[in-house]
mmCIF file of C-alpha atoms in Angstrom:
data_model
loop_
_atom_site.group_PDB
_atom_site.id
_atom_site.type_symbol
_atom_site.label_atom_id
_atom_site.label_comp_id
_atom_site.label_asym_id
_atom_site.label_seq_id
_atom_site.Cartn_x
_atom_site.Cartn_y
_atom_site.Cartn_z
ATOM 1 C CA UNK A 13 43.120 53.314 138.478
ATOM 2 C CA UNK A 14 43.055 53.085 134.692
ATOM 3 C CA UNK A 15 40.644 50.603 133.145
ATOM 4 C CA UNK A 16 42.454 50.525 129.800
ATOM 5 C CA UNK A 17 45.629 48.470 129.782
ATOM 6 C CA UNK A 18 48.640 49.208 127.592
ATOM 7 C CA UNK A 19 52.156 47.754 127.600
ATOM 8 C CA UNK A 20 54.473 50.080 129.539
ATOM 9 C CA UNK A 21 57.030 50.231 126.753
ATOM 10 C CA UNK A 22 57.671 49.512 123.098
ATOM 11 C CA UNK A 23 60.708 50.075 120.934
ATOM 12 C CA UNK A 24 62.036 49.787 117.433
ATOM 13 C CA UNK A 25 64.755 50.950 115.112
ATOM 14 C CA UNK A 26 64.202 53.723 112.579
ATOM 15 C CA UNK A 27 62.017 52.520 109.744
ATOM 16 C CA UNK A 28 60.488 49.651 111.687
ATOM 17 C CA UNK A 29 56.812 49.166 112.479
ATOM 18 C CA UNK A 30 55.728 49.350 116.101
ATOM 19 C CA UNK A 31 52.310 48.355 117.414
ATOM 20 C CA UNK A 32 50.782 49.378 120.747
ATOM 21 C CA UNK A 33 47.818 47.500 122.180
ATOM 22 C CA UNK A 34 45.018 48.838 124.359
ATOM 23 C CA UNK A 35 42.818 46.386 126.203
ATOM 24 C CA UNK A 36 39.478 47.386 127.685
ATOM 25 C CA UNK A 37 36.023 45.974 128.290
ATOM 26 C CA UNK A 38 32.505 45.959 126.935
ATOM 27 C CA UNK A 39 31.628 49.197 128.741
ATOM 28 C CA UNK A 40 34.375 51.248 127.117
ATOM 29 C CA UNK A 41 36.162 50.047 123.974
ATOM 30 C CA UNK A 42 33.474 47.472 123.322
ATOM 31 C CA UNK A 43 30.782 50.116 122.963
ATOM 32 C CA UNK A 44 32.551 53.390 122.182
ATOM 33 C CA UNK A 45 35.177 54.702 119.827
ATOM 34 C CA UNK A 46 38.846 54.876 120.755
ATOM 35 C CA UNK A 47 41.138 57.879 120.590
ATOM 36 C CA UNK A 48 44.927 57.924 120.735
ATOM 37 C CA UNK A 49 47.197 60.684 122.011
ATOM 38 C CA UNK A 50 50.899 61.358 121.654
ATOM 39 C CA UNK A 51 52.742 63.206 124.408
ATOM 40 C CA UNK A 52 56.245 64.353 123.604
ATOM 41 C CA UNK A 53 58.507 64.999 126.607
ATOM 42 C CA UNK A 54 57.546 68.160 128.467
ATOM 43 C CA UNK A 55 54.598 68.995 126.239
ATOM 44 C CA UNK A 56 50.813 68.739 126.274
ATOM 45 C CA UNK A 57 49.185 65.678 124.698
ATOM 46 C CA UNK A 58 48.273 65.791 121.039
ATOM 47 C CA UNK A 59 45.372 63.961 119.393
ATOM 48 C CA UNK A 60 46.766 61.350 117.039
ATOM 49 C CA UNK A 61 43.768 59.173 116.143
ATOM 50 C CA UNK A 62 40.053 59.646 116.828
ATOM 51 C CA UNK A 63 37.012 57.523 116.090
ATOM 52 C CA UNK A 64 39.146 54.347 116.131
ATOM 53 C CA UNK A 65 41.001 55.064 112.888
ATOM 54 C CA UNK A 66 40.620 58.697 111.832
ATOM 55 C CA UNK A 67 43.630 60.986 111.623
ATOM 56 C CA UNK A 68 43.252 64.704 112.345
ATOM 57 C CA UNK A 69 44.626 67.032 109.740
ATOM 58 C CA UNK A 70 48.400 67.182 109.920
ATOM 59 C CA UNK A 71 48.975 63.762 111.454
ATOM 60 C CA UNK A 72 51.221 61.668 109.169
ATOM 61 C CA UNK A 73 49.682 58.566 107.628
ATOM 62 C CA UNK A 74 52.448 56.555 109.292
ATOM 63 C CA UNK A 75 50.085 56.481 112.271
ATOM 64 C CA UNK A 76 47.057 54.215 112.047
ATOM 65 C CA UNK A 77 44.478 52.914 114.483
ATOM 66 C CA UNK A 78 42.215 49.905 114.601
ATOM 67 C CA UNK A 79 39.680 48.338 116.944
ATOM 68 C CA UNK A 80 38.351 44.839 117.384
ATOM 69 C CA UNK A 81 35.924 43.901 120.120
ATOM 70 C CA UNK A 82 37.243 45.215 123.420
ATOM 71 C CA UNK A 83 40.759 45.946 122.194
ATOM 72 C CA UNK A 84 42.374 48.578 120.044
ATOM 73 C CA UNK A 85 45.788 49.108 118.491
ATOM 74 C CA UNK A 86 47.959 51.947 117.329
ATOM 75 C CA UNK A 87 50.528 51.211 114.643
ATOM 76 C CA UNK A 88 53.476 53.405 113.779
ATOM 77 C CA UNK A 89 55.084 52.442 110.498
ATOM 78 C CA UNK A 90 58.388 53.817 109.294
ATOM 79 C CA UNK A 91 59.391 54.703 112.857
ATOM 80 C CA UNK A 92 61.260 57.991 113.182
ATOM 81 C CA UNK A 93 63.303 59.475 116.018
ATOM 82 C CA UNK A 94 60.703 62.185 116.559
ATOM 83 C CA UNK A 95 58.129 59.487 117.375
ATOM 84 C CA UNK A 96 59.834 58.889 120.706
ATOM 85 C CA UNK A 97 57.052 59.802 123.125
ATOM 86 C CA UNK A 98 54.358 58.490 125.440
ATOM 87 C CA UNK A 99 51.197 57.207 123.792
ATOM 88 C CA UNK A 100 47.780 56.900 125.431
ATOM 89 C CA UNK A 101 44.549 55.316 124.295
ATOM 90 C CA UNK A 102 41.221 56.571 125.637
ATOM 91 C CA UNK A 103 37.507 55.901 125.383
ATOM 92 C CA UNK A 104 34.266 56.834 127.062
ATOM 93 C CA UNK A 105 33.156 54.288 129.685
ATOM 94 C CA UNK A 106 29.386 53.818 129.950
ATOM 95 C CA UNK A 107 29.581 52.161 133.386
ATOM 96 C CA UNK A 108 31.775 54.821 134.966
ATOM 97 C CA UNK A 109 30.118 57.641 133.018
ATOM 98 C CA UNK A 110 33.568 58.994 132.379
ATOM 99 C CA UNK A 111 36.390 59.247 129.880
ATOM 100 C CA UNK A 112 39.114 56.728 130.650
ATOM 101 C CA UNK A 113 42.724 56.816 129.554
ATOM 102 C CA UNK A 114 45.033 53.897 129.070
ATOM 103 C CA UNK A 115 48.050 53.315 131.293
ATOM 104 C CA UNK A 116 50.350 54.752 128.644
ATOM 105 C CA UNK A 117 53.152 53.301 126.523
ATOM 106 C CA UNK A 118 56.603 54.818 126.217
ATOM 107 C CA UNK A 119 57.985 54.359 122.716
ATOM 108 C CA UNK A 120 61.753 54.365 122.349
ATOM 109 C CA UNK A 121 63.552 54.619 119.035
ATOM 110 C CA UNK A 122 66.715 52.576 119.285
ATOM 111 C CA UNK B 246 44.366 79.471 115.409
ATOM 112 C CA UNK B 247 42.734 77.374 118.094
ATOM 113 C CA UNK B 248 44.142 78.278 121.481
ATOM 114 C CA UNK B 249 43.470 77.225 125.066
ATOM 115 C CA UNK B 250 45.254 78.976 127.909
ATOM 116 C CA UNK B 251 44.939 77.753 131.498
ATOM 117 C CA UNK B 252 45.617 79.821 134.594
ATOM 118 C CA UNK B 253 44.983 79.779 138.322
ATOM 119 C CA UNK B 254 47.304 77.037 139.467
ATOM 120 C CA UNK B 255 49.600 77.384 142.439
ATOM 121 C CA UNK B 256 50.636 76.075 145.834
ATOM 122 C CA UNK B 257 47.830 75.431 148.298
ATOM 123 C CA UNK B 258 47.606 73.669 151.652
ATOM 124 C CA UNK B 259 45.557 70.495 152.078
ATOM 125 C CA UNK B 260 41.919 71.415 152.569
ATOM 126 C CA UNK B 261 42.313 74.615 150.593
ATOM 127 C CA UNK B 262 40.680 75.801 147.392
ATOM 128 C CA UNK B 263 41.714 76.945 143.930
ATOM 129 C CA UNK B 264 39.818 78.053 140.857
ATOM 130 C CA UNK B 265 41.330 77.176 137.496
ATOM 131 C CA UNK B 266 40.411 79.047 134.347
ATOM 132 C CA UNK B 267 40.818 78.210 130.688
ATOM 133 C CA UNK B 268 40.521 80.948 128.059
ATOM 134 C CA UNK B 269 39.523 79.707 124.621
ATOM 135 C CA UNK B 270 39.987 81.403 121.271
ATOM 136 C CA UNK B 271 40.050 80.574 117.581
ATOM 137 C CA UNK B 272 36.896 78.440 117.537
ATOM 138 C CA UNK B 273 33.213 78.629 118.460
ATOM 139 C CA UNK B 274 33.577 77.790 122.144
ATOM 140 C CA UNK B 275 29.835 77.452 122.763
ATOM 141 C CA UNK B 276 29.598 74.609 120.240
ATOM 142 C CA UNK B 277 31.903 72.193 122.061
ATOM 143 C CA UNK B 278 31.948 69.997 125.108
ATOM 144 C CA UNK B 279 35.001 70.869 127.180
ATOM 145 C CA UNK B 280 37.057 68.693 129.493
ATOM 146 C CA UNK B 281 39.671 68.916 132.256
ATOM 147 C CA UNK B 282 42.448 66.343 132.348
ATOM 148 C CA UNK B 283 45.237 66.118 134.911
ATOM 149 C CA UNK B 284 48.639 64.506 135.067
ATOM 150 C CA UNK B 285 50.391 63.887 138.356
ATOM 151 C CA UNK B 286 54.192 64.255 138.277
ATOM 152 C CA UNK B 287 55.679 61.348 136.355
ATOM 153 C CA UNK B 288 52.278 59.682 135.925
ATOM 154 C CA UNK B 289 49.740 59.151 133.165
ATOM 155 C CA UNK B 290 46.747 61.149 132.041
ATOM 156 C CA UNK B 291 43.551 61.184 134.107
ATOM 157 C CA UNK B 292 40.235 62.639 133.003
ATOM 158 C CA UNK B 293 38.787 64.885 135.712
ATOM 159 C CA UNK B 294 35.515 66.339 134.419
ATOM 160 C CA UNK B 295 33.643 67.421 131.350
ATOM 161 C CA UNK B 296 30.767 69.767 130.572
ATOM 162 C CA UNK B 297 28.367 70.077 127.674
ATOM 163 C CA UNK B 298 27.868 73.074 125.437
ATOM 164 C CA UNK B 299 25.407 75.024 127.596
ATOM 165 C CA UNK B 300 26.716 73.839 130.952
ATOM 166 C CA UNK B 301 23.650 71.797 131.831
ATOM 167 C CA UNK B 302 25.390 68.402 131.844
ATOM 168 C CA UNK B 303 28.629 67.462 133.556
ATOM 169 C CA UNK B 304 30.481 64.379 134.665
ATOM 170 C CA UNK B 305 33.297 63.862 137.167
ATOM 171 C CA UNK B 306 35.800 61.171 138.021
ATOM 172 C CA UNK B 307 34.793 59.566 141.313
ATOM 173 C CA UNK B 308 37.818 60.880 143.207
ATOM 174 C CA UNK B 309 36.746 64.528 142.784
ATOM 175 C CA UNK B 310 32.963 64.230 143.039
ATOM 176 C CA UNK B 311 31.575 66.603 145.655
ATOM 177 C CA UNK B 312 34.840 68.570 145.779
ATOM 178 C CA UNK B 313 35.345 69.903 142.238
ATOM 179 C CA UNK B 314 32.874 71.832 140.087
ATOM 180 C CA UNK B 315 33.244 72.384 136.368
ATOM 181 C CA UNK B 316 31.514 75.383 134.799
ATOM 182 C CA UNK B 317 31.720 77.631 131.761
ATOM 183 C CA UNK B 318 30.918 81.140 130.585
ATOM 184 C CA UNK B 319 30.184 81.039 126.870
ATOM 185 C CA UNK B 320 29.937 84.831 126.687
ATOM 186 C CA UNK B 321 33.557 85.028 127.829
ATOM 187 C CA UNK B 322 34.782 81.862 126.045
ATOM 188 C CA UNK B 323 35.973 80.534 129.365
ATOM 189 C CA UNK B 324 36.018 77.211 131.190
ATOM 190 C CA UNK B 325 36.484 76.872 134.936
ATOM 191 C CA UNK B 326 37.296 74.246 137.544
ATOM 192 C CA UNK B 327 36.516 75.131 141.145
ATOM 193 C CA UNK B 328 38.538 72.835 143.384
ATOM 194 C CA UNK B 329 37.669 72.627 147.078
ATOM 195 C CA UNK B 330 38.902 70.413 149.918
ATOM 196 C CA UNK B 331 42.117 69.814 148.019
ATOM 197 C CA UNK B 332 44.201 66.775 148.864
ATOM 198 C CA UNK B 333 47.871 65.983 148.376
ATOM 199 C CA UNK B 334 46.860 63.482 145.698
ATOM 200 C CA UNK B 335 45.280 66.297 143.650
ATOM 201 C CA UNK B 336 48.781 67.590 142.900
ATOM 202 C CA UNK B 337 49.094 67.573 139.118
ATOM 203 C CA UNK B 338 49.384 69.539 135.918
ATOM 204 C CA UNK B 339 45.811 70.394 134.914
ATOM 205 C CA UNK B 340 44.964 70.669 131.225
ATOM 206 C CA UNK B 341 41.810 71.919 129.599
ATOM 207 C CA UNK B 342 40.946 70.347 126.269
ATOM 208 C CA UNK B 343 38.282 70.624 123.621
ATOM 209 C CA UNK B 344 35.665 67.888 123.459
ATOM 210 C CA UNK B 345 33.368 66.898 120.643
ATOM 211 C CA UNK B 346 33.700 64.043 118.190
ATOM 212 C CA UNK B 347 37.466 64.279 118.364
ATOM 213 C CA UNK B 348 38.018 64.633 122.098
ATOM 214 C CA UNK B 349 41.278 66.405 122.749
ATOM 215 C CA UNK B 350 41.601 67.998 119.318
ATOM 216 C CA UNK B 351 43.024 70.996 121.175
ATOM 217 C CA UNK B 352 44.855 71.233 124.489
ATOM 218 C CA UNK B 353 46.166 74.016 126.645
ATOM 219 C CA UNK B 354 49.687 74.073 128.009
ATOM 220 C CA UNK B 355 48.510 73.175 131.511
ATOM 221 C CA UNK B 356 48.578 74.847 134.903
ATOM 222 C CA UNK B 357 50.342 73.269 137.877
ATOM 223 C CA UNK B 358 48.487 72.651 141.109
ATOM 224 C CA UNK B 359 50.575 71.676 144.122
ATOM 225 C CA UNK B 360 48.851 70.651 147.328
ATOM 226 C CA UNK B 361 51.299 70.555 150.197
ATOM 227 C CA UNK B 362 51.686 71.732 153.758
#
């Protein structure tokens, strides 16, 4: 049972901006940094954002992350067809003493 | 090039055991926490366990506590997951991933574990 809640789906047309929310609690997002992962169909996850808003080398600056209180968001600007994938947020949870993933959001490019 | 390669998956009956391995290369393995993550067919990601750099600290998701054991051999750049008393609900693709500040900065391709009679 995931403790981080995401919308099951999001969509947009090419070039649009899409935002994905991630809702948690004081024991996870409220006290630890948030990471975001992209999982293209049939492939392993890929780190997209770490430390709330840091992009690993090679990740386009179209992807950005933010955090406020017990919630976080991933924004994809200038949506492209290759962004069609599942996206997961994650954070360490101090109460569970474990790393928790969000429920996942499927992004569709219309 | 950073590379993680899992092996050891397969078909096992309920109650059986499997030992997964993850061979690391391209980075200083002994300097990183390592984690196991699984994904049941058609489902989301679930963290399973993680282990610190020298193997002295580990954490597990509640559902596998007492059944799974994470370990590592820094001399062989290898991570392991010993899975005992397997259940049907343990069926999943198991990934190893690199920990650290940027958890999941590297992932393997996964190894499939199927628990079925």
